[in-house]
Amino acid sequence: MERLERNDAYRTLGISDKVLSFTDEILPTLSAAFARVDEVAEFNQARVIAAMQKNGVNATHFIPTTGYGTNDSGRDTLERVYADCFHAESALVRPQITCGTHALYLALSANLLPGDELLSPVGAPYDTLEEVIGIRPSPVSLMEYGVRYRQVELLPDGGFDYEGIRAAIGERTKLITIQRSKGYAVRPSFSVAQIGELIAFCKQCKKDVICMVDNCYGEFTEMRDPTDAGADLIVGSLIKNPGGGLAATGGYVCGRRELVERCGYRLNAPGMGREVGANLGLLPSVYQGLFLAPTVVQSALKGAIFAAACYQKLGFSVVPAWDAPRCDIIQSIELGSRDAMLAFCRGIQAAAPVDSYVTPIPSPMAGYESEIIMAAGAFNQGSSIELSADGPIRPPYAVYYQGGLTWYHAKLGVMMSLQKMLEAGEIDL
Ligand SMILES: *Cc1c(COP(=O)(O)O)cnc(C)c1O
């Protein structure tokens, strides 16, 4: 029988020889960048295992609970594992937290009272937070309850405007929200070291100000998380990095005990905080997902580096550059037109294990102002730690590529995006 080689499998999936030779030329140049990603993953794998061992995780912790979920030792142990993993005093990790936006709303609404001021020193927050805060008027927004909001823009070079921040921190400033990942903005994401400097500065301006980090997409991309750099609270989604692709739903808040306790009351009811909440049988996948998260993030980072290298070579503007340090799993690629965004997303979709036959089209979406295109064929709906690409249809027509539970799936996604771009006449190889 004829000996098969790797590229035969890609040809079967519809990848042309042009794309194969283009990508085969790029891959060997990425080895040093991949080696850095491997080292971070190895470190974080040990960090997660240590947190599980310290808390004596065992089979009784995987037992489902229903109803009030009182005395749920699996839930309570999971929260101690998260707290230890992120070097925090306490954690709230629940399937009842619907998504990242919900987790952020919990942390904000539990810790801001009428008359308090919220400050974002890193420019506009993630789109869905505009309604949470009330920047776009919305029922039940923080502003409706009398919480004020201020924002200090980043400097033109993406740095922090320390003078502006000092001037904006006042008597009413109660909580400072720092978004680690760029989200749908063309700006750099912040490293934990940069976030640490910003937090230190804010605490210098006002000693007791609460510093919260929107940690979405950042977990396990570095050896430290913002709780190691002075953050009082970190917040994220379980269908992103820390769920490892297995957690079916949920969100987390980790940090100082008194602040996390308040989130428990906000999630449930005053007087009935973290001690209630059934786990509904979801815990095995949340534990196992956390266990897998460091290597899943490793795959996603390799995919992002590969995507950056390919599109940078074709002349597109990418953030971050392929060889730049990574502090989240997002890769933005400015494709410059609606049609190019559509072609790219068709490629990501066509590479998926689920819903590969679907054609992604732009549409309005709850919480977002512009039309959004999303490509994803995920086992968990909306899971963006699984390979996905999305973006608002507005200039500069940047697509945000992220995720990939395995490096080989991420690689196929990038190759398929190149194939569809080639077929649509958007690139020439
Ligand atoms: C994903 C994300 C959120 C929350 O989004 P959900 O879709 O509600 O989970 C918030 N901030 C950033 C930076 C994000 O990437």
CSV table of C-alpha atoms and ligand atoms in Angstrom, one decimal:
chain,number,residue,atom,x,y,z
A,1,MET,CA,0.0,0.0,0.0
A,2,GLU,CA,1.0,3.6,-0.7
A,3,ARG,CA,2.5,5.3,2.3
A,4,LEU,CA,0.3,8.2,3.5
A,5,GLU,CA,1.8,11.5,4.5
A,6,ARG,CA,0.3,14.2,6.7
A,7,ASN,CA,-0.7,16.5,3.8
A,8,ASP,CA,-2.8,13.8,2.2
A,9,ALA,CA,-5.3,14.3,5.1
A,10,TYR,CA,-5.4,18.0,4.5
A,11,ARG,CA,-6.0,17.5,0.7
A,12,THR,CA,-8.9,15.3,1.6
A,13,LEU,CA,-10.4,18.2,3.6
A,14,GLY,CA,-10.0,20.5,0.6
A,15,ILE,CA,-6.8,22.3,1.4
A,16,SER,CA,-4.9,23.1,-1.8
A,17,ASP,CA,-1.2,22.5,-2.4
A,18,LYS,CA,-0.7,26.3,-2.6
A,19,VAL,CA,-1.9,26.7,1.0
A,20,LEU,CA,0.1,23.6,2.1
A,21,SER,CA,3.3,24.9,0.7
A,22,PHE,CA,2.7,28.4,2.1
A,23,THR,CA,2.1,27.1,5.6
A,24,ASP,CA,4.8,24.4,5.5
A,25,GLU,CA,7.3,27.1,4.9
A,26,ILE,CA,6.1,29.2,7.9
A,27,LEU,CA,5.9,26.4,10.5
A,28,PRO,CA,9.6,25.8,11.1
A,29,THR,CA,10.1,29.5,11.8
A,30,LEU,CA,7.8,29.3,14.8
A,31,SER,CA,9.7,26.8,17.0
A,32,ALA,CA,11.1,29.3,19.5
A,33,ALA,CA,7.7,31.0,20.0
A,34,PHE,CA,6.1,27.5,20.5
A,35,ALA,CA,8.8,26.6,23.0
A,36,ARG,CA,7.9,29.6,25.1
A,37,VAL,CA,4.2,28.5,25.0
A,38,ASP,CA,5.2,25.0,26.0
A,39,GLU,CA,7.1,26.2,29.1
A,40,VAL,CA,4.1,28.2,30.3
A,41,ALA,CA,1.8,25.3,29.8
A,42,GLU,CA,4.1,22.9,31.7
A,43,PHE,CA,4.4,25.4,34.6
A,44,ASN,CA,0.6,25.9,34.7
A,45,GLN,CA,-0.2,22.2,34.5
A,46,ALA,CA,1.8,21.7,37.7
A,47,ARG,CA,0.1,24.8,39.3
A,48,VAL,CA,-3.4,23.2,38.7
A,49,ILE,CA,-2.4,19.8,39.9
A,50,ALA,CA,-0.9,21.3,43.1
A,51,ALA,CA,-4.2,23.1,43.8
A,52,MET,CA,-6.2,19.9,43.3
A,53,GLN,CA,-3.8,17.9,45.5
A,54,LYS,CA,-3.7,20.5,48.3
A,55,ASN,CA,-7.5,20.2,48.5
A,56,GLY,CA,-7.7,16.4,48.4
A,57,VAL,CA,-9.9,16.2,45.3
A,58,ASN,CA,-11.6,12.8,45.3
A,59,ALA,CA,-14.5,11.0,43.7
A,60,THR,CA,-17.0,12.2,46.3
A,61,HIS,CA,-16.5,15.7,45.0
A,62,PHE,CA,-18.0,14.7,41.6
A,63,ILE,CA,-21.4,13.7,43.1
A,64,PRO,CA,-24.4,15.7,41.8
A,65,THR,CA,-26.5,17.8,44.1
A,66,THR,CA,-30.0,19.3,43.5
A,67,GLY,CA,-32.3,21.7,45.1
A,68,TYR,CA,-30.6,24.1,47.5
A,69,GLY,CA,-27.4,22.3,47.3
A,70,THR,CA,-26.6,22.7,50.9
A,71,ASN,CA,-23.4,20.9,52.1
A,72,ASP,CA,-22.2,20.5,48.6
A,73,SER,CA,-18.6,19.5,49.3
A,74,GLY,CA,-17.8,19.1,45.6
A,75,ARG,CA,-18.8,22.7,44.9
A,76,ASP,CA,-17.0,24.1,48.0
A,77,THR,CA,-13.8,22.1,47.2
A,78,LEU,CA,-13.9,23.3,43.6
A,79,GLU,CA,-14.0,26.9,44.9
A,80,ARG,CA,-11.0,26.2,47.1
A,81,VAL,CA,-9.1,24.7,44.2
A,82,TYR,CA,-9.8,27.8,42.1
A,83,ALA,CA,-8.8,30.1,45.0
A,84,ASP,CA,-5.5,28.2,45.5
A,85,CYS,CA,-4.8,28.0,41.8
A,86,PHE,CA,-5.2,31.7,41.4
A,87,HIS,CA,-3.5,32.5,44.8
A,88,ALA,CA,-6.7,34.2,46.1
A,89,GLU,CA,-8.4,34.0,49.5
A,90,SER,CA,-11.7,32.9,48.1
A,91,ALA,CA,-13.6,32.0,44.9
A,92,LEU,CA,-17.1,31.7,43.6
A,93,VAL,CA,-17.3,29.2,40.7
A,94,ARG,CA,-20.8,28.3,39.6
A,95,PRO,CA,-22.9,27.0,36.7
A,96,GLN,CA,-25.5,29.5,37.9
A,97,ILE,CA,-23.2,32.3,36.6
A,98,THR,CA,-24.4,32.3,33.0
A,99,CYS,CA,-21.3,33.8,31.3
A,100,GLY,CA,-18.5,36.2,31.6
A,101,THR,CA,-20.7,39.3,31.4
A,102,HIS,CA,-22.9,37.9,34.3
A,103,ALA,CA,-19.8,37.2,36.4
A,104,LEU,CA,-18.6,40.8,35.8
A,105,TYR,CA,-22.0,42.2,36.6
A,106,LEU,CA,-22.1,40.2,39.8
A,107,ALA,CA,-18.7,41.5,40.9
A,108,LEU,CA,-19.6,45.1,40.1
A,109,SER,CA,-23.1,45.2,41.4
A,110,ALA,CA,-22.1,43.3,44.6
A,111,ASN,CA,-19.4,45.8,45.4
A,112,LEU,CA,-20.7,49.2,44.2
A,113,LEU,CA,-23.4,51.1,46.0
A,114,PRO,CA,-25.4,54.1,45.0
A,115,GLY,CA,-23.2,57.1,44.8
A,116,ASP,CA,-20.0,55.1,44.3
A,117,GLU,CA,-18.0,55.7,41.2
A,118,LEU,CA,-16.6,53.0,38.9
A,119,LEU,CA,-13.5,53.8,36.9
A,120,SER,CA,-12.0,52.2,33.8
A,121,PRO,CA,-8.5,53.4,33.3
A,122,VAL,CA,-8.0,51.4,30.1
A,123,GLY,CA,-10.5,53.0,27.8
A,124,ALA,CA,-13.9,51.6,26.8
A,125,PRO,CA,-14.8,48.2,28.3
A,126,TYR,CA,-15.9,45.2,26.4
A,127,ASP,CA,-19.1,45.8,24.4
A,128,THR,CA,-21.5,43.9,26.7
A,129,LEU,CA,-20.4,45.9,29.7
A,130,GLU,CA,-21.7,49.1,28.1
A,131,GLU,CA,-25.2,47.9,29.1
A,132,VAL,CA,-24.1,46.5,32.4
A,133,ILE,CA,-22.6,49.9,33.4
A,134,GLY,CA,-25.3,51.9,31.6
A,135,ILE,CA,-23.0,53.6,29.1
A,136,ARG,CA,-25.8,52.5,26.7
A,137,PRO,CA,-28.9,53.0,28.8
A,138,SER,CA,-30.4,49.7,29.8
A,139,PRO,CA,-32.9,48.5,32.4
A,140,VAL,CA,-31.2,47.4,35.7
A,141,SER,CA,-27.8,48.9,34.7
A,142,LEU,CA,-25.5,50.1,37.4
A,143,MET,CA,-26.2,53.7,36.4
A,144,GLU,CA,-29.9,53.1,37.0
A,145,TYR,CA,-29.0,52.3,40.6
A,146,GLY,CA,-27.0,55.5,41.0
A,147,VAL,CA,-23.5,54.1,40.3
A,148,ARG,CA,-21.4,56.7,38.4
A,149,TYR,CA,-18.9,55.8,35.7
A,150,ARG,CA,-15.7,57.4,34.4
A,151,GLN,CA,-13.2,56.2,31.9
A,152,VAL,CA,-9.7,57.3,31.0
A,153,GLU,CA,-8.6,56.6,27.5
A,154,LEU,CA,-5.3,54.8,26.8
A,155,LEU,CA,-2.5,56.9,25.3
A,156,PRO,CA,-2.1,56.8,21.5
A,157,ASP,CA,0.7,54.2,21.9
A,158,GLY,CA,-1.6,51.9,24.0
A,159,GLY,CA,0.1,52.9,27.3
A,160,PHE,CA,-1.7,54.0,30.5
A,161,ASP,CA,-2.4,57.7,31.0
A,162,TYR,CA,-1.1,57.9,34.5
A,163,GLU,CA,-1.7,61.6,34.9
A,164,GLY,CA,-5.3,61.3,33.6
A,165,ILE,CA,-5.8,58.3,35.9
A,166,ARG,CA,-4.6,60.2,38.9
A,167,ALA,CA,-6.9,63.1,38.1
A,168,ALA,CA,-9.9,60.7,37.6
A,169,ILE,CA,-9.5,58.9,41.0
A,170,GLY,CA,-11.6,60.8,43.5
A,171,GLU,CA,-13.3,60.5,46.8
A,172,ARG,CA,-16.2,58.5,45.2
A,173,THR,CA,-14.0,56.1,43.3
A,174,LYS,CA,-14.8,52.7,44.8
A,175,LEU,CA,-13.8,50.2,42.2
A,176,ILE,CA,-11.4,50.2,39.2
A,177,THR,CA,-12.0,47.8,36.4
A,178,ILE,CA,-9.1,46.7,34.2
A,179,GLN,CA,-9.7,44.6,31.1
A,180,ARG,CA,-6.8,42.3,30.5
A,181,SER,CA,-7.7,41.2,26.9
A,182,LYS,CA,-8.3,43.7,24.1
A,183,GLY,CA,-11.8,42.2,23.4
A,184,TYR,CA,-13.1,43.7,20.2
A,185,ALA,CA,-10.7,46.6,20.2
A,186,VAL,CA,-7.5,47.0,18.2
A,187,ARG,CA,-5.2,47.7,21.1
A,188,PRO,CA,-2.6,45.5,22.8
A,189,SER,CA,-3.8,43.2,25.6
A,190,PHE,CA,-2.0,43.8,28.9
A,191,SER,CA,0.4,41.5,30.5
A,192,VAL,CA,0.1,40.6,34.2
A,193,ALA,CA,3.2,42.7,34.9
A,194,GLN,CA,1.6,45.8,33.2
A,195,ILE,CA,-1.6,45.2,35.1
A,196,GLY,CA,0.4,45.0,38.4
A,197,GLU,CA,2.0,48.4,37.7
A,198,LEU,CA,-1.3,49.9,37.0
A,199,ILE,CA,-2.8,48.5,40.2
A,200,ALA,CA,0.1,49.7,42.2
A,201,PHE,CA,-0.3,53.2,40.8
A,202,CYS,CA,-4.1,53.2,41.5
A,203,LYS,CA,-3.5,52.0,45.1
A,204,GLN,CA,-0.9,54.8,45.5
A,205,CYS,CA,-3.6,57.3,44.5
A,206,LYS,CA,-6.2,55.7,46.7
A,207,LYS,CA,-5.2,53.0,49.2
A,208,ASP,CA,-8.5,51.3,49.6
A,209,VAL,CA,-9.8,51.3,46.0
A,210,ILE,CA,-10.9,47.9,44.8
A,211,CYS,CA,-9.0,46.8,41.7
A,212,MET,CA,-10.9,44.2,39.6
A,213,VAL,CA,-9.5,42.6,36.5
A,214,ASP,CA,-11.7,41.3,33.7
A,215,ASN,CA,-9.6,38.2,33.2
A,216,CYS,CA,-11.5,36.8,30.2
A,217,TYR,CA,-9.2,35.0,27.7
A,218,GLY,CA,-6.1,35.6,29.9
A,219,GLU,CA,-6.1,32.6,32.3
A,220,PHE,CA,-3.0,30.3,31.9
A,221,THR,CA,-1.5,32.4,29.1
A,222,GLU,CA,1.2,33.4,31.5
A,223,MET,CA,2.7,31.8,34.6
A,224,ARG,CA,0.9,34.4,36.8
A,225,ASP,CA,-2.6,35.8,36.9
A,226,PRO,CA,-3.5,39.3,38.1
A,227,THR,CA,-4.2,38.0,41.6
A,228,ASP,CA,-0.5,37.6,41.8
A,229,ALA,CA,-0.1,41.2,40.9
A,230,GLY,CA,-2.3,42.9,43.4
A,231,ALA,CA,-5.8,42.5,41.9
A,232,ASP,CA,-8.5,42.3,44.6
A,233,LEU,CA,-10.8,40.4,42.2
A,234,ILE,CA,-10.4,38.5,38.9
A,235,VAL,CA,-13.4,37.5,36.9
A,236,GLY,CA,-14.0,35.2,33.9
A,237,SER,CA,-16.0,32.7,32.0
A,238,LEU,CA,-15.9,28.9,32.2
A,239,ILE,CA,-16.6,28.5,28.5
A,240,LYS,CA,-13.3,30.3,27.9
A,241,ASN,CA,-9.8,29.4,29.2
A,242,PRO,CA,-10.3,27.9,32.7
A,243,GLY,CA,-13.1,25.6,31.6
A,244,GLY,CA,-10.7,23.8,29.3
A,245,GLY,CA,-13.4,23.2,26.7
A,246,LEU,CA,-15.2,20.7,29.0
A,247,ALA,CA,-17.1,23.0,31.4
A,248,ALA,CA,-20.6,23.3,29.8
A,249,THR,CA,-21.4,26.7,31.3
A,250,GLY,CA,-20.5,28.9,34.2
A,251,GLY,CA,-18.3,31.8,35.5
A,252,TYR,CA,-16.0,32.6,38.3
A,253,VAL,CA,-15.0,35.4,40.6
A,254,CYS,CA,-11.8,35.0,42.7
A,255,GLY,CA,-10.2,37.4,45.1
A,256,ARG,CA,-10.5,38.9,48.6
A,257,ARG,CA,-12.9,37.0,50.8
A,258,GLU,CA,-15.2,39.9,51.8
A,259,LEU,CA,-15.6,40.9,48.1
A,260,VAL,CA,-16.3,37.4,46.9
A,261,GLU,CA,-18.8,36.8,49.8
A,262,ARG,CA,-20.8,39.8,48.6
A,263,CYS,CA,-20.9,38.2,45.1
A,264,GLY,CA,-22.4,35.1,46.6
A,265,TYR,CA,-25.2,37.2,48.2
A,266,ARG,CA,-25.8,39.1,44.9
A,267,LEU,CA,-26.0,35.8,43.0
A,268,ASN,CA,-28.4,34.2,45.4
A,269,ALA,CA,-30.0,36.5,48.0
A,270,PRO,CA,-29.0,38.6,51.0
A,271,GLY,CA,-28.6,36.1,53.9
A,272,MET,CA,-28.3,33.2,51.5
A,273,GLY,CA,-24.9,33.4,49.9
A,274,ARG,CA,-22.3,30.9,48.8
A,275,GLU,CA,-23.6,28.1,51.0
A,276,VAL,CA,-26.4,27.4,48.5
A,277,GLY,CA,-26.4,26.5,44.8
A,278,ALA,CA,-26.8,23.0,43.5
A,279,ASN,CA,-24.1,21.7,41.2
A,280,LEU,CA,-26.6,19.8,39.0
A,281,GLY,CA,-24.0,17.1,38.2
A,282,LEU,CA,-21.8,19.5,36.2
A,283,LEU,CA,-18.8,19.3,38.5
A,284,PRO,CA,-16.7,16.4,36.8
A,285,SER,CA,-16.4,18.4,33.6
A,286,VAL,CA,-15.5,21.6,35.5
A,287,TYR,CA,-12.8,19.9,37.5
A,288,GLN,CA,-11.5,18.0,34.5
A,289,GLY,CA,-11.7,21.1,32.3
A,290,LEU,CA,-9.6,23.1,34.8
A,291,PHE,CA,-7.1,20.2,34.7
A,292,LEU,CA,-6.9,20.3,30.9
A,293,ALA,CA,-7.0,24.1,30.7
A,294,PRO,CA,-3.2,24.7,30.6
A,295,THR,CA,-2.7,22.5,27.6
A,296,VAL,CA,-5.9,23.7,25.9
A,297,VAL,CA,-4.6,27.2,26.3
A,298,GLN,CA,-1.3,26.0,24.9
A,299,SER,CA,-3.0,24.7,21.7
A,300,ALA,CA,-5.0,28.0,21.4
A,301,LEU,CA,-1.8,30.0,21.7
A,302,LYS,CA,0.0,28.0,19.1
A,303,GLY,CA,-3.0,28.5,16.7
A,304,ALA,CA,-2.9,32.2,17.4
A,305,ILE,CA,0.8,32.5,16.7
A,306,PHE,CA,0.4,30.4,13.5
A,307,ALA,CA,-2.5,32.6,12.3
A,308,ALA,CA,-0.5,35.8,13.1
A,309,ALA,CA,2.6,34.5,11.2
A,310,CYS,CA,0.5,33.5,8.1
A,311,TYR,CA,-1.5,36.7,7.9
A,312,GLN,CA,1.5,39.0,8.7
A,313,LYS,CA,3.4,37.4,5.9
A,314,LEU,CA,0.5,38.2,3.6
A,315,GLY,CA,0.8,41.8,4.6
A,316,PHE,CA,-2.2,42.1,7.0
A,317,SER,CA,-1.9,44.0,10.2
A,318,VAL,CA,-2.1,41.7,13.1
A,319,VAL,CA,-2.2,42.2,16.9
A,320,PRO,CA,-0.1,40.9,18.5
A,321,ALA,CA,2.7,40.2,16.1
A,322,TRP,CA,3.5,36.5,15.8
A,323,ASP,CA,6.7,36.8,17.8
A,324,ALA,CA,5.3,39.1,20.5
A,325,PRO,CA,4.7,38.0,24.1
A,326,ARG,CA,1.2,36.7,24.6
A,327,CYS,CA,-1.1,37.7,27.4
A,328,ASP,CA,-4.4,36.3,26.1
A,329,ILE,CA,-5.5,33.8,23.4
A,330,ILE,CA,-7.0,36.4,21.1
A,331,GLN,CA,-5.4,37.2,17.7
A,332,SER,CA,-6.8,40.1,15.8
A,333,ILE,CA,-6.3,40.3,12.1
A,334,GLU,CA,-7.3,43.4,10.2
A,335,LEU,CA,-8.8,42.1,7.0
A,336,GLY,CA,-9.9,45.5,5.7
A,337,SER,CA,-13.3,44.5,4.2
A,338,ARG,CA,-16.6,42.8,5.0
A,339,ASP,CA,-16.1,40.2,2.3
A,340,ALA,CA,-12.7,39.2,3.6
A,341,MET,CA,-14.1,38.8,7.1
A,342,LEU,CA,-16.8,36.6,5.7
A,343,ALA,CA,-14.3,34.4,3.7
A,344,PHE,CA,-12.1,34.0,6.8
A,345,CYS,CA,-15.0,33.0,9.0
A,346,ARG,CA,-16.2,30.5,6.3
A,347,GLY,CA,-12.8,28.9,6.7
A,348,ILE,CA,-12.9,28.6,10.5
A,349,GLN,CA,-16.5,27.2,10.2
A,350,ALA,CA,-15.5,24.7,7.5
A,351,ALA,CA,-12.7,23.3,9.7
A,352,ALA,CA,-15.0,22.6,12.7
A,353,PRO,CA,-16.0,19.1,14.0
A,354,VAL,CA,-19.6,20.3,14.6
A,355,ASP,CA,-21.7,22.4,12.2
A,356,SER,CA,-19.0,22.4,9.5
A,357,TYR,CA,-21.6,22.7,6.7
A,358,VAL,CA,-23.0,26.0,8.0
A,359,THR,CA,-22.2,29.3,6.4
A,360,PRO,CA,-21.7,32.1,9.0
A,361,ILE,CA,-23.5,35.4,8.2
A,362,PRO,CA,-23.4,38.7,10.1
A,363,SER,CA,-26.4,39.5,12.4
A,364,PRO,CA,-27.3,41.6,15.3
A,365,MET,CA,-26.6,40.1,18.7
A,366,ALA,CA,-27.9,40.8,22.3
A,367,GLY,CA,-25.4,43.0,24.1
A,368,TYR,CA,-23.5,44.2,21.1
A,369,GLU,CA,-24.1,47.4,19.1
A,370,SER,CA,-22.8,46.5,15.6
A,371,GLU,CA,-23.7,43.5,13.5
A,372,ILE,CA,-21.5,40.6,14.5
A,373,ILE,CA,-20.2,37.7,12.5
A,374,MET,CA,-19.3,34.5,14.4
A,375,ALA,CA,-17.8,31.3,13.1
A,376,ALA,CA,-17.8,28.4,15.5
A,377,GLY,CA,-18.6,24.8,15.4
A,378,ALA,CA,-18.4,24.0,19.1
A,379,PHE,CA,-19.4,21.2,21.4
A,380,ASN,CA,-20.6,23.7,23.9
A,381,GLN,CA,-22.7,26.5,22.4
A,382,GLY,CA,-20.9,29.8,22.3
A,383,SER,CA,-17.7,28.3,23.7
A,384,SER,CA,-14.9,30.5,22.6
A,385,ILE,CA,-12.1,28.4,24.0
A,386,GLU,CA,-13.1,26.1,21.1
A,387,LEU,CA,-11.8,27.3,17.8
A,388,SER,CA,-13.8,30.4,16.8
A,389,ALA,CA,-13.6,33.7,15.0
A,390,ASP,CA,-15.8,36.6,15.3
A,391,GLY,CA,-15.9,40.4,15.0
A,392,PRO,CA,-18.1,43.4,14.6
A,393,ILE,CA,-18.8,44.4,11.0
A,394,ARG,CA,-17.2,47.8,11.2
A,395,PRO,CA,-13.9,49.4,10.2
A,396,PRO,CA,-11.1,48.3,10.4
A,397,TYR,CA,-12.9,45.0,9.7
A,398,ALA,CA,-10.8,43.1,12.1
A,399,VAL,CA,-11.5,39.5,12.8
A,400,TYR,CA,-10.8,38.1,16.3
A,401,TYR,CA,-9.5,34.6,16.1
A,402,GLN,CA,-9.3,32.5,19.3
A,403,GLY,CA,-9.4,29.1,20.8
A,404,GLY,CA,-8.7,25.6,19.6
A,405,LEU,CA,-8.9,22.6,21.9
A,406,THR,CA,-6.1,21.0,20.0
A,407,TRP,CA,-3.2,22.6,18.1
A,408,TYR,CA,-4.0,20.5,15.1
A,409,HIS,CA,-7.6,21.7,14.9
A,410,ALA,CA,-6.4,25.3,15.3
A,411,LYS,CA,-3.9,24.7,12.5
A,412,LEU,CA,-6.5,23.3,10.2
A,413,GLY,CA,-8.7,26.3,10.9
A,414,VAL,CA,-6.0,28.7,9.9
A,415,MET,CA,-5.3,26.7,6.8
A,416,MET,CA,-8.9,26.5,5.9
A,417,SER,CA,-9.3,30.3,6.4
A,418,LEU,CA,-6.4,30.8,3.9
A,419,GLN,CA,-8.1,28.4,1.5
A,420,LYS,CA,-11.4,30.3,1.6
A,421,MET,CA,-9.6,33.6,1.3
A,422,LEU,CA,-7.8,32.3,-1.7
A,423,GLU,CA,-10.9,31.0,-3.3
A,424,ALA,CA,-12.7,34.3,-2.8
A,425,GLY,CA,-9.8,36.2,-4.4
A,426,GLU,CA,-8.9,38.0,-1.2
A,427,ILE,CA,-5.3,36.8,-1.1
A,428,ASP,CA,-2.8,35.5,-3.6
A,429,LEU,CA,-0.4,32.7,-2.7
B,1,LIG,C1,-15.9,37.3,26.5
B,1,LIG,C2,-15.5,38.5,27.3
B,1,LIG,C3,-16.4,39.0,28.2
B,1,LIG,C4,-17.7,38.3,28.6
B,1,LIG,O1,-18.4,37.8,27.6
B,1,LIG,P1,-19.4,36.6,27.7
B,1,LIG,O2,-19.7,36.4,26.3
B,1,LIG,O3,-20.6,37.2,28.4
B,1,LIG,O4,-18.8,35.5,28.4
B,1,LIG,C5,-16.0,40.1,28.9
B,1,LIG,N1,-14.9,40.7,28.7
B,1,LIG,C6,-14.0,40.2,27.8
B,1,LIG,C7,-12.7,40.9,27.6
B,1,LIG,C8,-14.3,39.1,27.1
B,1,LIG,O5,-13.4,38.6,26.2
